[in-house]
Coordinates of C-alpha atoms in Angstrom, one line a residue:
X1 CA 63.0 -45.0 46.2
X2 CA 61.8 -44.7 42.2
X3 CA 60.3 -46.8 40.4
X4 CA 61.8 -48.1 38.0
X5 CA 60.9 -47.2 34.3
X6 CA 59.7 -50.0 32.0
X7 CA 60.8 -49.4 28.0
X8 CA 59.4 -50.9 25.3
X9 CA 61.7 -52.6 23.1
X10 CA 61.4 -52.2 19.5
X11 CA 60.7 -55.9 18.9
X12 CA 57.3 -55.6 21.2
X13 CA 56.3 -52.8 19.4
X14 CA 56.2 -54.6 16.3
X15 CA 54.9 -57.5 18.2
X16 CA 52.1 -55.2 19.5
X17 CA 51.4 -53.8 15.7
X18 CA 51.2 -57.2 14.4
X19 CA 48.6 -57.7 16.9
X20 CA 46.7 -55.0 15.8
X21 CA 46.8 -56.1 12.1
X22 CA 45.3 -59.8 12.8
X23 CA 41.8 -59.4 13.5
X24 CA 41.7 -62.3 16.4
X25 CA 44.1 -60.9 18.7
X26 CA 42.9 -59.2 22.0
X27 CA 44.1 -55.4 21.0
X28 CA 42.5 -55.6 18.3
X29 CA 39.2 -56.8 19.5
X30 CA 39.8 -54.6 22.6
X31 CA 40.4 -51.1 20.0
X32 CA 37.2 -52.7 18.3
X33 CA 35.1 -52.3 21.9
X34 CA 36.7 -49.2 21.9
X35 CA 35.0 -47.7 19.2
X36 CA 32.1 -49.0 19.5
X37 CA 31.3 -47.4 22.7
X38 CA 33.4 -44.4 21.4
X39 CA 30.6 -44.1 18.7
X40 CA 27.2 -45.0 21.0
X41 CA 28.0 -42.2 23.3
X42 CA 29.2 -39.3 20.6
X43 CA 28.3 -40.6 17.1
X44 CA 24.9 -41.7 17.6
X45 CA 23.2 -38.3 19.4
X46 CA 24.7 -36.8 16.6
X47 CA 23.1 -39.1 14.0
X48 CA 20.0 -38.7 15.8
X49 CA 19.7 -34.7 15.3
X50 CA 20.9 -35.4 11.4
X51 CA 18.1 -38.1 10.9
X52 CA 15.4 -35.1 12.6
X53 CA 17.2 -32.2 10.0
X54 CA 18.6 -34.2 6.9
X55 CA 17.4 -37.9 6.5
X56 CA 18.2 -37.9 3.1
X57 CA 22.3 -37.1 4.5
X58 CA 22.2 -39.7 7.3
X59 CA 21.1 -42.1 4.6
X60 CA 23.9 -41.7 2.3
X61 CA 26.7 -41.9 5.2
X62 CA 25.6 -45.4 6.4
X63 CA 25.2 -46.4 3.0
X64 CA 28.9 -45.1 2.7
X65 CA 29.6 -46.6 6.0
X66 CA 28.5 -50.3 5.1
X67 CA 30.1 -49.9 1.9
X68 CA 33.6 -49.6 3.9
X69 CA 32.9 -51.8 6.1
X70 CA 32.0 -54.6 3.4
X71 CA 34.5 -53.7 1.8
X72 CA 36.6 -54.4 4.9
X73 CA 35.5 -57.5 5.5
X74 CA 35.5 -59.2 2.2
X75 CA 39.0 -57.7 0.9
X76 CA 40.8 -56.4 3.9
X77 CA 43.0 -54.1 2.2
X78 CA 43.9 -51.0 3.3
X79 CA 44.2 -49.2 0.0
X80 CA 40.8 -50.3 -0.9
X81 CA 39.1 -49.7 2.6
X82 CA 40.5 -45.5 2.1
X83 CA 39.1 -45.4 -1.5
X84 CA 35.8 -47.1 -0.3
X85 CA 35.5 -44.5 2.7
X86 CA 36.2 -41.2 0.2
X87 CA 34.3 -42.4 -2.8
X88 CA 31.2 -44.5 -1.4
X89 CA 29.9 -40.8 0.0
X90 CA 30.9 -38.5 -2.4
X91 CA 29.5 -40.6 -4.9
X92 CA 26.3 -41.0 -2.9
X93 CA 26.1 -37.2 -2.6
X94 CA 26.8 -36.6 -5.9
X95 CA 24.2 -38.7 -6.9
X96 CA 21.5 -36.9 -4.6
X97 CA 22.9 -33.5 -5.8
X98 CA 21.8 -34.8 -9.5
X99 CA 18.6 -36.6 -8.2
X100 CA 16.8 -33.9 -6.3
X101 CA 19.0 -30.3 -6.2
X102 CA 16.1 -29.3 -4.2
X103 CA 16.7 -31.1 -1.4
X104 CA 20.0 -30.9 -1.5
X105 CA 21.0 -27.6 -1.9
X106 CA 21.1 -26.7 2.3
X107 CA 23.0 -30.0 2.8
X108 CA 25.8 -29.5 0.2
X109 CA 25.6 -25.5 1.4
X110 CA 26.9 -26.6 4.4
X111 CA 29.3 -28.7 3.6
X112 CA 31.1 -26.8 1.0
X113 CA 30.7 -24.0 3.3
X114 CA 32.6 -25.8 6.0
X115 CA 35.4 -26.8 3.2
X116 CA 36.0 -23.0 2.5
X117 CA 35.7 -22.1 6.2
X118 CA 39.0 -24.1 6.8
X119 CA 40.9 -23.7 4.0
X120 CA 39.9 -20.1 3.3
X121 CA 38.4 -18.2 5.8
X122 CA 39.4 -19.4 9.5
X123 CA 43.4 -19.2 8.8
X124 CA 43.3 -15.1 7.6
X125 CA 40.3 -14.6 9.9
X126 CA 42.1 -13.0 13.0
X127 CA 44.6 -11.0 11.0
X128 CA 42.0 -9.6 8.3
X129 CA 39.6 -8.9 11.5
X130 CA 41.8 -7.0 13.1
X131 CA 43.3 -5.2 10.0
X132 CA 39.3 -4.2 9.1
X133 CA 38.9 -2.4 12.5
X134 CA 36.5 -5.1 13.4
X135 CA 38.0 -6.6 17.0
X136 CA 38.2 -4.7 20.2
X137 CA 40.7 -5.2 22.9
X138 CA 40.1 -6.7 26.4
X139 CA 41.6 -4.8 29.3
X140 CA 45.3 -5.6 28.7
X141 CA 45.3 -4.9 25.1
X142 CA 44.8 -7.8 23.6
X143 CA 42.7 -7.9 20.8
X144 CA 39.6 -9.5 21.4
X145 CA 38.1 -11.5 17.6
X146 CA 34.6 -11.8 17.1
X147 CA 33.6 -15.1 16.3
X148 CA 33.8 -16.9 12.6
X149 CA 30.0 -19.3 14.0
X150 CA 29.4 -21.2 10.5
X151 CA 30.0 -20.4 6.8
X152 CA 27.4 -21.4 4.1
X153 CA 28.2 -21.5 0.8
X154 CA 24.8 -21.3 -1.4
X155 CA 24.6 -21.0 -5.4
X156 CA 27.0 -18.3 -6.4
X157 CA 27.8 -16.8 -2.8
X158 CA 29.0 -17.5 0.7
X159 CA 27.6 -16.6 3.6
X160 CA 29.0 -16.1 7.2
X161 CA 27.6 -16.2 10.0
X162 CA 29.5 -14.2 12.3
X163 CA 28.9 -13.3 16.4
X164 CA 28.8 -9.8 17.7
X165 CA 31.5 -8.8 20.2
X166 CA 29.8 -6.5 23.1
X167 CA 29.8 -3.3 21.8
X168 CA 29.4 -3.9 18.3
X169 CA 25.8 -3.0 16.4
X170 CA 25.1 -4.8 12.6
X171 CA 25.9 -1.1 12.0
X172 CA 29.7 -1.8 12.8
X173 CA 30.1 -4.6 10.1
X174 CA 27.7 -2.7 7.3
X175 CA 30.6 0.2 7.4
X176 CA 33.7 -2.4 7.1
X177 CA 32.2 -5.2 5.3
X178 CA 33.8 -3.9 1.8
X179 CA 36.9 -3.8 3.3
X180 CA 36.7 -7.1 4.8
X181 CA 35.5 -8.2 1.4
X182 CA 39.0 -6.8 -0.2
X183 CA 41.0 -8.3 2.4
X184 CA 39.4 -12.0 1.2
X185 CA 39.6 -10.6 -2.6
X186 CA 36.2 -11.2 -3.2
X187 CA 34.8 -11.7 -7.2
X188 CA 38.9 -11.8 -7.9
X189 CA 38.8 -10.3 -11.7
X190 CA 35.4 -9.1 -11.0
X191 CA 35.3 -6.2 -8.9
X192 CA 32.1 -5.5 -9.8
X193 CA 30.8 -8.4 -7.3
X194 CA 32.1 -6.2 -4.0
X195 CA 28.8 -3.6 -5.2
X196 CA 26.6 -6.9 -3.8
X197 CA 28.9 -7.6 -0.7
X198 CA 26.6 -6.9 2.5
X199 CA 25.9 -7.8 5.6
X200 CA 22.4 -7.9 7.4
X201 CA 20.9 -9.1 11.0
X202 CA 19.6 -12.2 10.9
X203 CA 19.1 -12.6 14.6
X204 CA 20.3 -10.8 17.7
X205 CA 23.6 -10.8 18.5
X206 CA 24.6 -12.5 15.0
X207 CA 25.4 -10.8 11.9
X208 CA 25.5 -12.5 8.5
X209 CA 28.1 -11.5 5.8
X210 CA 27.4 -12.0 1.8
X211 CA 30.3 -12.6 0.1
X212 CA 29.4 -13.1 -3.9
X213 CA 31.7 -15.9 -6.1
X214 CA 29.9 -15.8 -9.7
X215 CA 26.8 -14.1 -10.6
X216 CA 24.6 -16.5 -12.1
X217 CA 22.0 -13.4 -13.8
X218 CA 25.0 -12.3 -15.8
X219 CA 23.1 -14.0 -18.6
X220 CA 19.6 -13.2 -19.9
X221 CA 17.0 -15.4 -19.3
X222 CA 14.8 -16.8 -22.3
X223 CA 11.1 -16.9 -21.8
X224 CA 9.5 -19.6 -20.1
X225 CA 7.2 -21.8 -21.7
X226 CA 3.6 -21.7 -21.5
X227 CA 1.7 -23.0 -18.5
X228 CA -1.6 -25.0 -19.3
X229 CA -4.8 -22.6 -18.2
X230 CA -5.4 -24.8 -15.3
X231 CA -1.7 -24.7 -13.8
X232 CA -1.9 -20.6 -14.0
X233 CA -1.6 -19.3 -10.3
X234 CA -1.8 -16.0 -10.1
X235 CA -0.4 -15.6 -6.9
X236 CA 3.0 -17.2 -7.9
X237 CA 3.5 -16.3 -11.9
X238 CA 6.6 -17.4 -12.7
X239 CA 8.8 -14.4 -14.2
X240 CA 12.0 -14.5 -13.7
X241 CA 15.0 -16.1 -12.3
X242 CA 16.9 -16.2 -9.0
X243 CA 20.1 -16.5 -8.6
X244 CA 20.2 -19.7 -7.1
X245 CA 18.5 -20.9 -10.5
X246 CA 15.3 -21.7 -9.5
X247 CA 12.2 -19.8 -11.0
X248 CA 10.7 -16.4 -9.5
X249 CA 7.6 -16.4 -8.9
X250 CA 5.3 -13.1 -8.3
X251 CA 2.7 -12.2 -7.1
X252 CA -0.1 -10.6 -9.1
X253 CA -3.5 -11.3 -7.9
X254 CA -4.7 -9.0 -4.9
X255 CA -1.8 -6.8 -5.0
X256 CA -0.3 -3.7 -7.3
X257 CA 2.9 -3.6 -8.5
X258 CA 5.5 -0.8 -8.9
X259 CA 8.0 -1.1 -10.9
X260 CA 10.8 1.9 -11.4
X261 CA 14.2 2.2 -13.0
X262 CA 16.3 4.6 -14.9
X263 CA 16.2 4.6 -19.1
X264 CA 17.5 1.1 -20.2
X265 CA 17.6 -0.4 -17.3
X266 CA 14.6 -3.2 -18.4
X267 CA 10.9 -1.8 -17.7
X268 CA 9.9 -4.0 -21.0
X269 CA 11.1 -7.1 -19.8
X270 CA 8.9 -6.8 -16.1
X271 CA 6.2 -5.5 -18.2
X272 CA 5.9 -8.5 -20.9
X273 CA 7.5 -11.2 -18.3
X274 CA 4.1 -10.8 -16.3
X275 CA 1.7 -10.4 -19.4
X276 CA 3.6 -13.7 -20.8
X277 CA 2.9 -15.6 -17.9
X278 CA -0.9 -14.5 -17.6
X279 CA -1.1 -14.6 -21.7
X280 CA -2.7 -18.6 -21.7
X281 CA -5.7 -17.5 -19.5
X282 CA -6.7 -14.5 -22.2
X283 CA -8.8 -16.7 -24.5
X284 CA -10.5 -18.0 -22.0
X285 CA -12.1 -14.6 -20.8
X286 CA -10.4 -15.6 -17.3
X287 CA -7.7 -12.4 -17.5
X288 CA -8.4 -9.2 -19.5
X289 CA -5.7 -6.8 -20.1
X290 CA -5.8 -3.0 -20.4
X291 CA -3.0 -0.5 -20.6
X292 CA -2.3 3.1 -21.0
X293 CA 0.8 3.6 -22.9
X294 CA 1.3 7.9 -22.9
X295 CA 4.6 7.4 -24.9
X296 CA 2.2 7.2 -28.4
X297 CA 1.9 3.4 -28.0
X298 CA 5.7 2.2 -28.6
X299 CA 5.4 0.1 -26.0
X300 CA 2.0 -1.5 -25.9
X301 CA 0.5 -1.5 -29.2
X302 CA 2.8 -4.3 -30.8
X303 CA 0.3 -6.6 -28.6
X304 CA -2.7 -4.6 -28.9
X305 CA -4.4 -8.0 -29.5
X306 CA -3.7 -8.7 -26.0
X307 CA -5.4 -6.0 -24.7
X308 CA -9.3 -5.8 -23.6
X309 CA -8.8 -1.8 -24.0
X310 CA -6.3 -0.3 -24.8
X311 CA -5.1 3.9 -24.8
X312 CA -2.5 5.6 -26.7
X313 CA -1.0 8.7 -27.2
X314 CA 0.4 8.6 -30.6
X315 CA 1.0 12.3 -30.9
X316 CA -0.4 12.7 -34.8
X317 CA -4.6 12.3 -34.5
X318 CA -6.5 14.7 -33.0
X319 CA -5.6 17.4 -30.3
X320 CA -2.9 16.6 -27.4
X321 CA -5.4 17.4 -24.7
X322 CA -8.2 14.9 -26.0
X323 CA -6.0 12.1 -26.5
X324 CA -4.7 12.5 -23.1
X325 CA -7.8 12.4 -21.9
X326 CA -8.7 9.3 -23.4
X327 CA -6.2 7.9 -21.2
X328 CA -7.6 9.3 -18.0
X329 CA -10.9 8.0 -18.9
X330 CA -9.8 4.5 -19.1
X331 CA -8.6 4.8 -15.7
X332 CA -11.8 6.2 -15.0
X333 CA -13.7 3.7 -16.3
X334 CA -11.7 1.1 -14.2
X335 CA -12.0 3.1 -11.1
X336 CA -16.0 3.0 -12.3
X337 CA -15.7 -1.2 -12.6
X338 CA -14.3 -1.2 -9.3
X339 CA -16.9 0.5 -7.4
X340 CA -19.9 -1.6 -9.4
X341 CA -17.7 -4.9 -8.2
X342 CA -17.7 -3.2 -4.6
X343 CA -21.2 -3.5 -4.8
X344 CA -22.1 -6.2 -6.2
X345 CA -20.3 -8.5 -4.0
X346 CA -20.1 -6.5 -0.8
X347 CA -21.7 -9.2 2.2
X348 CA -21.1 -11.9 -0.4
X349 CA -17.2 -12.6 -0.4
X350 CA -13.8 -10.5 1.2
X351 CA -11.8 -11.7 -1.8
X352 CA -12.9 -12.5 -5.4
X353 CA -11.9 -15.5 -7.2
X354 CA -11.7 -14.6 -10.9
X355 CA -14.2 -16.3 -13.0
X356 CA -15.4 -15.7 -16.5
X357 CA -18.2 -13.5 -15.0
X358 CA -15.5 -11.8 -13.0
X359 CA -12.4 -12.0 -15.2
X360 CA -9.2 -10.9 -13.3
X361 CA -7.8 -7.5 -14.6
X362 CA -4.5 -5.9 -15.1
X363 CA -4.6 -2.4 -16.1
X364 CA -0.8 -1.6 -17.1
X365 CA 0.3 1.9 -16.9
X366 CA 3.4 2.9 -18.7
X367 CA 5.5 5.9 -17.6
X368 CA 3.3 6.7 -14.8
X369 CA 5.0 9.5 -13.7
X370 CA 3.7 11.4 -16.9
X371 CA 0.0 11.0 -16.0
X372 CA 0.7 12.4 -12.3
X373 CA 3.0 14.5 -12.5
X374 CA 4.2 16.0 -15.9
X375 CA 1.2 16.2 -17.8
X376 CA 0.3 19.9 -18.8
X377 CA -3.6 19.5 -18.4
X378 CA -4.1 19.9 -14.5
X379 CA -8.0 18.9 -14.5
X380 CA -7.0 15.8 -16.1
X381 CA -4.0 15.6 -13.7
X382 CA -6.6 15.8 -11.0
X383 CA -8.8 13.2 -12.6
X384 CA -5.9 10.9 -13.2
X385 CA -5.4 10.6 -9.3
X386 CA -8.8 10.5 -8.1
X387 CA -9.2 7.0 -10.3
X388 CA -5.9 5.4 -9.6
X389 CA -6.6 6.2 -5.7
X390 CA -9.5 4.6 -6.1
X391 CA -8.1 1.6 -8.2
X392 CA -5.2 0.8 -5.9
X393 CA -7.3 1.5 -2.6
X394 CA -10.3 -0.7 -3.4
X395 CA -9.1 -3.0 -6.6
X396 CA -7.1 -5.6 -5.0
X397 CA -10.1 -7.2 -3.0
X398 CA -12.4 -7.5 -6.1
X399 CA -9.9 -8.8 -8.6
X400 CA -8.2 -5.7 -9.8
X401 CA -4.3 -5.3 -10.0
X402 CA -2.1 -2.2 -11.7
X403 CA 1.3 -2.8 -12.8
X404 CA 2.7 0.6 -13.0
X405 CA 6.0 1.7 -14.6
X406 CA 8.1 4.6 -14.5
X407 CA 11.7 6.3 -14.6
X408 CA 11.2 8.7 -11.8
X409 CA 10.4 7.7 -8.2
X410 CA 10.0 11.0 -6.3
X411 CA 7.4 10.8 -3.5
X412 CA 5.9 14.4 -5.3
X413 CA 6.0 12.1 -9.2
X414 CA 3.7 9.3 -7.3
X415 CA 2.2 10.4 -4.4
X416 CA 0.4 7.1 -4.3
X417 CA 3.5 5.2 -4.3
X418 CA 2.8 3.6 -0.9
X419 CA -0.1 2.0 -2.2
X420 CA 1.7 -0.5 -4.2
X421 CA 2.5 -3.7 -2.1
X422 CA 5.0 -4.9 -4.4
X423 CA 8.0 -2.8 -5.6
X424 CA 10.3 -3.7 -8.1
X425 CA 13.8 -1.8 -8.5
X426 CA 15.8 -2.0 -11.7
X427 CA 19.0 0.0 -12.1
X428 CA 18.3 3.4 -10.6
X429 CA 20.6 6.5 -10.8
X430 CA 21.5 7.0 -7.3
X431 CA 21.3 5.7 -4.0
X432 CA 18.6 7.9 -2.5
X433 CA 16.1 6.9 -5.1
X434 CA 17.1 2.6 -4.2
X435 CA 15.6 4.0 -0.7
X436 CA 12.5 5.8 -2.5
X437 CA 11.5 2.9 -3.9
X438 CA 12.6 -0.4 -1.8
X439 CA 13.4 1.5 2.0
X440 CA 15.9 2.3 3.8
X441 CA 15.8 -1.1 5.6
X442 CA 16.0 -3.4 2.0
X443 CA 19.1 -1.0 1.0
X444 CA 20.9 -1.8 4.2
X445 CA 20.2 -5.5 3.4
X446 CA 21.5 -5.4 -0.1
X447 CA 19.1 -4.0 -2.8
X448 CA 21.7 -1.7 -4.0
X449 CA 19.6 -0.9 -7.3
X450 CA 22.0 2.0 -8.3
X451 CA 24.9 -0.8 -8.7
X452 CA 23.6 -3.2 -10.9
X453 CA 25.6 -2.8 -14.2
X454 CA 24.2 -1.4 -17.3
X455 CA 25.1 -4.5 -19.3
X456 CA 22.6 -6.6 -17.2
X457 CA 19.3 -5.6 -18.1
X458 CA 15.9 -7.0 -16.7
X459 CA 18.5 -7.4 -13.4
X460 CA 16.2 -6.3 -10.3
X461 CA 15.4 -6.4 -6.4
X462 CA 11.9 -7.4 -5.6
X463 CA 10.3 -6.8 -2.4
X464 CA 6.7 -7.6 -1.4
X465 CA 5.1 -6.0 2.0
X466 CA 5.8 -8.3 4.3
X467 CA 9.2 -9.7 3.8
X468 CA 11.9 -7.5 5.2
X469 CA 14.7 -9.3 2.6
X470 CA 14.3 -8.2 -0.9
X471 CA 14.8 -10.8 -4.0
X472 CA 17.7 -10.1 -6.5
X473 CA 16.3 -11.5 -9.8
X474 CA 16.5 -11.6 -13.7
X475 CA 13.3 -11.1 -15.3
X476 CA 13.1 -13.1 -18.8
X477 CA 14.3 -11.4 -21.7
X478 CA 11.2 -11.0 -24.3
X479 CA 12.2 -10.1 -27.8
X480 CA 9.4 -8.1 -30.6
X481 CA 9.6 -11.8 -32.0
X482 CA 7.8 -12.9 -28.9
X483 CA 5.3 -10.1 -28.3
X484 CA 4.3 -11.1 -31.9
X485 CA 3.9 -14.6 -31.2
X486 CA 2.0 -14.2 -27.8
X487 CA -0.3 -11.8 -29.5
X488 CA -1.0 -14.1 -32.4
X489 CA -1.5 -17.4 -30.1
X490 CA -3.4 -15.4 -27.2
X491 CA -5.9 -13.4 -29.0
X492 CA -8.2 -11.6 -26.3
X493 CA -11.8 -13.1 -28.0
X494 CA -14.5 -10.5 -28.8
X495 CA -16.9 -9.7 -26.3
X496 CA -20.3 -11.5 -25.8
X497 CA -22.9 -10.6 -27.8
X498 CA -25.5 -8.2 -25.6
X499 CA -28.8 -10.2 -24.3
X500 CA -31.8 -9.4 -26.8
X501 CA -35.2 -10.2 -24.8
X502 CA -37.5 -12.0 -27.3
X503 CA -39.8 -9.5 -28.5
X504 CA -43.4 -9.5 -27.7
X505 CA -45.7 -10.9 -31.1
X506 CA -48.3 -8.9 -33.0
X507 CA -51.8 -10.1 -32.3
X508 CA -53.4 -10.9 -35.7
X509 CA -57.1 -10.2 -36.4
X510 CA -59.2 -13.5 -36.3
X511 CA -62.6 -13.2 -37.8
X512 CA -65.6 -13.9 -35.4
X513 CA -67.3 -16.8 -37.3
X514 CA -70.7 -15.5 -35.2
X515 CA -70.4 -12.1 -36.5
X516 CA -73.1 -12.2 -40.0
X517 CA -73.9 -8.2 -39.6
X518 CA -71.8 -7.3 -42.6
X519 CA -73.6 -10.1 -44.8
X520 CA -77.1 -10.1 -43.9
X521 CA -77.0 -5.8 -43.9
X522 CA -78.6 -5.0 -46.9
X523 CA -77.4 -2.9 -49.7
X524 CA -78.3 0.6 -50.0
X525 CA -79.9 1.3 -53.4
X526 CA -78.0 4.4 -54.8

């Protein structure tokens, strides 16, 4: 025999949603229980890992949370209680992001980047997957989509976190990323944005995609101000800008630093960006400059009162091979300062720390390749080498650094090229000569030097020994205006006079009071 079936008649279903709306009736105290257990057993682990990672974010949403629910209690209107729940936390946030950007930068990443993974990403994701060539299919047929993990959206660009199917290498994605990146119509009217579309390893089994929405270096970056003597760190100069807006800072001190790019592409502004930022510690004998400039002092010699020494070519006084030569001497002479600093601190210190009595020094080469490679005079070719072997194998420990420029990066142009531990690409000509200076390994993950666009000069990948992820950076944009200025503000002072030992006194005669021999001797009658 059935049962038979109860229905609910219209009049006790508004009977039961009356109920609901006054707040002493039992289903509405019973849905209140309801929650509250509802949110002890899933909300509050959650909470608990947010307050370990973000406290700042679990702050704001029970700030937004006991605005709603004041809210609720005093007024009790529903209009009210939605635009207290959407506004209490986005205004929280907002105020946070305005507050301290530093801190929130991962937090908001994440949550725009799980706004575009919903409404951008996930719906097209299977069909632009399989379209790409990047699913497999199972045993029947079906296709088989790898899985869409997270999406971050940082400053300027979105990145996805994707997980490898079995059988798929970071190898897989790196050969159908740009057409993946088509598919979402990546950069839009800017096509120019799919040369910076990668995708690199970040852990095993994962594979993380780079997706560009603005370029924030498309602009040049002004020079920064001055830093006070005492805030100069040498190990972080700031120099340039990175594209999530924050300053680049580089490492000078106990390093050498290579930088390379084609004609154009913004050699001056690495050059002056780093002898800016060291420029308030010249007066003070703490940082001496010198430079070697073989293309007759164009570059250098507009802030000659920078430099401690200073070399030049300028092609009209004397004969070609001696000034050339004067340039290989300098480095000869620093090669010399390095081995008397060997030795004078050797079993007293591993690393110096520049002082007035041991200034750091920064010898900067421009066009380097000239000096190794294409200058006619091969026993000052040969000299050349020897000292800059000797300078970038021995210099960094006793306060030392080069900064080196040059056009051509050939392993046969600078054979001492992995002797630098900081390498700086601008716009280079090709791909193989992005690998010749930055790897193989920083091209896969991004440093396409060959694609940054002519119209963006000072644009560059950075990457230090060490860190397998190369910087993309704008190095600030110094006009003649500001060489003049630092030169005229930084003066490098004149050197000490030389120590004079006090010099010995005569001795003056002193008569004897005792000696009478010449008085009482009597004269001799002619």
């Amino acid at each position: 025999m059935t049962a038979p079936v109860t229905t609910i008649t219209p009049g006790q279903a508004a009977t039961f949603a009356k109920g609901l709306r006054d707040r002493d009736s039992w289903p509405r105290q019973l849905l209140a229980w309801f929650l509250v257990v509802l949110a002890i057993l899933t909300v509050l682990p959650g909470l608990v890992l947010l307050l370990w990672k973000f406290p700042a974010l679990v702050g704001s949403l029970l700030v937004g949370v006991a605005a709603v629910l004041t809210t609720w209690y005093f007024l009790a209107a529903d209009w009210i209680l939605v635009a207290a729940a959407v506004v209490a936390p986005a205004g929280l946030l907002a105020l946070w992001r305005h507050l301290h950007r530093a801190s929130f930068a991962p937090v908001g990443a994440r949550l725009l980047g799980g706004v575009r993974a919903t409404f951008l990403y996930r719906p097209r994701w299977r069909r632009h997957t399989i379209a790409c060539g990047l699913a497999t299919k199972d045993r029947n047929g079906d296709p088989v989509i790898p899985r869409l993990v997270r999406v971050i959206s940082r400053y300027g660009r979105d990145e996805l976190r994707v997980r490898l199917l079995p059988g798929q290498t970071p190898d897989d994605w790196r050969d159908h990323v740009v057409q993946l990146a088509h598919a979402y119509r990546v950069g839009g009217s800017h096509p120019e944005y799919i040369d910076r579309v990668t995708a690199r390893t970040v852990k095993s089994g994962t594979v993380t995609l780079v997706f560009p929405r603005a370029d924030k270096l498309a602009a040049p970056v002004p020079r920064f101000a001055p830093l006070p003597v005492e805030q100069i760190d040498f190990e972080r100069l700031p120099v340039a800008r990175r594209e999530d807006g924050l300053a680049y800072r580089l490492q000078v001190l106990y390093t050498h630093v290579l930088v390379a790019g084609a004609s154009g592409s913004g050699k001056g502004s690495v050059l002056w960006s780093i002898v800016a930022a060291l420029a308030p510690a010249i007066p003070t004998r703490l940082v001496r400059l010198w430079g070697i400039d073989p293309k007759g002092g164009m570059e250098l010699t507009m802030g000659r009162m920078l430099f401690d020494r200073l070399a030049w070519d300028n092609g009209r006084d004397g004969i070609a091979e001696a000034k050339a030569e004067e340039l290989v001497t300098l480095m000869e002479d620093l090669a010399a300062l390095v081995r008397e600093r060997t030795g004078d601190l050797a079993g007293r210190t591993r690393k110096l720390a520049p002082s007035t009595e041991h200034p750091f020094i920064v010898c900067i080469v421009d066009e380097l390749a000239f000096l190794t490679a294409y200058m006619p005079y091969k026993t000052l070719k040969t000299r050349f080498d020897s000292a800059l072997t000797t300078v970038l194998s021995q210099g960094r420990a006793v306060g030392v650094t080069v900064v080196a420029l040059l056009q051509d990066p050939r392993k046969e142009t600078v054979p001492q090229r992995n002797l630098f531990p900081v390498k700086v690409g601008l716009r280079l000509d090709s791909e193989e000569e992005s690998k010749m200076v930055l790897g193989k390994k920083a091209w896969e993950r991004g440093a396409l030097c060959e694609s940054i666009p002519m119209s963006t000069p000072g644009v560059a990948f950075v990457l230090i020994d060490g860190q397998p992820t190369p910087w993309r950076v704008r190095f600030t944009h110094i006009t003649d205006d500001d060489v003049r200025d630092l030169a005229w503000n930084y003066t490098t002072p004149p050197p000490p006079p030389p120590a004079v030992e006090p010099a010995t006194p005569a001795l003056a005669a002193v008569p004897d009071p005792d000696d009478h021999d010449a008085a009482e001797t009597p004269a001799v009658a002619a």
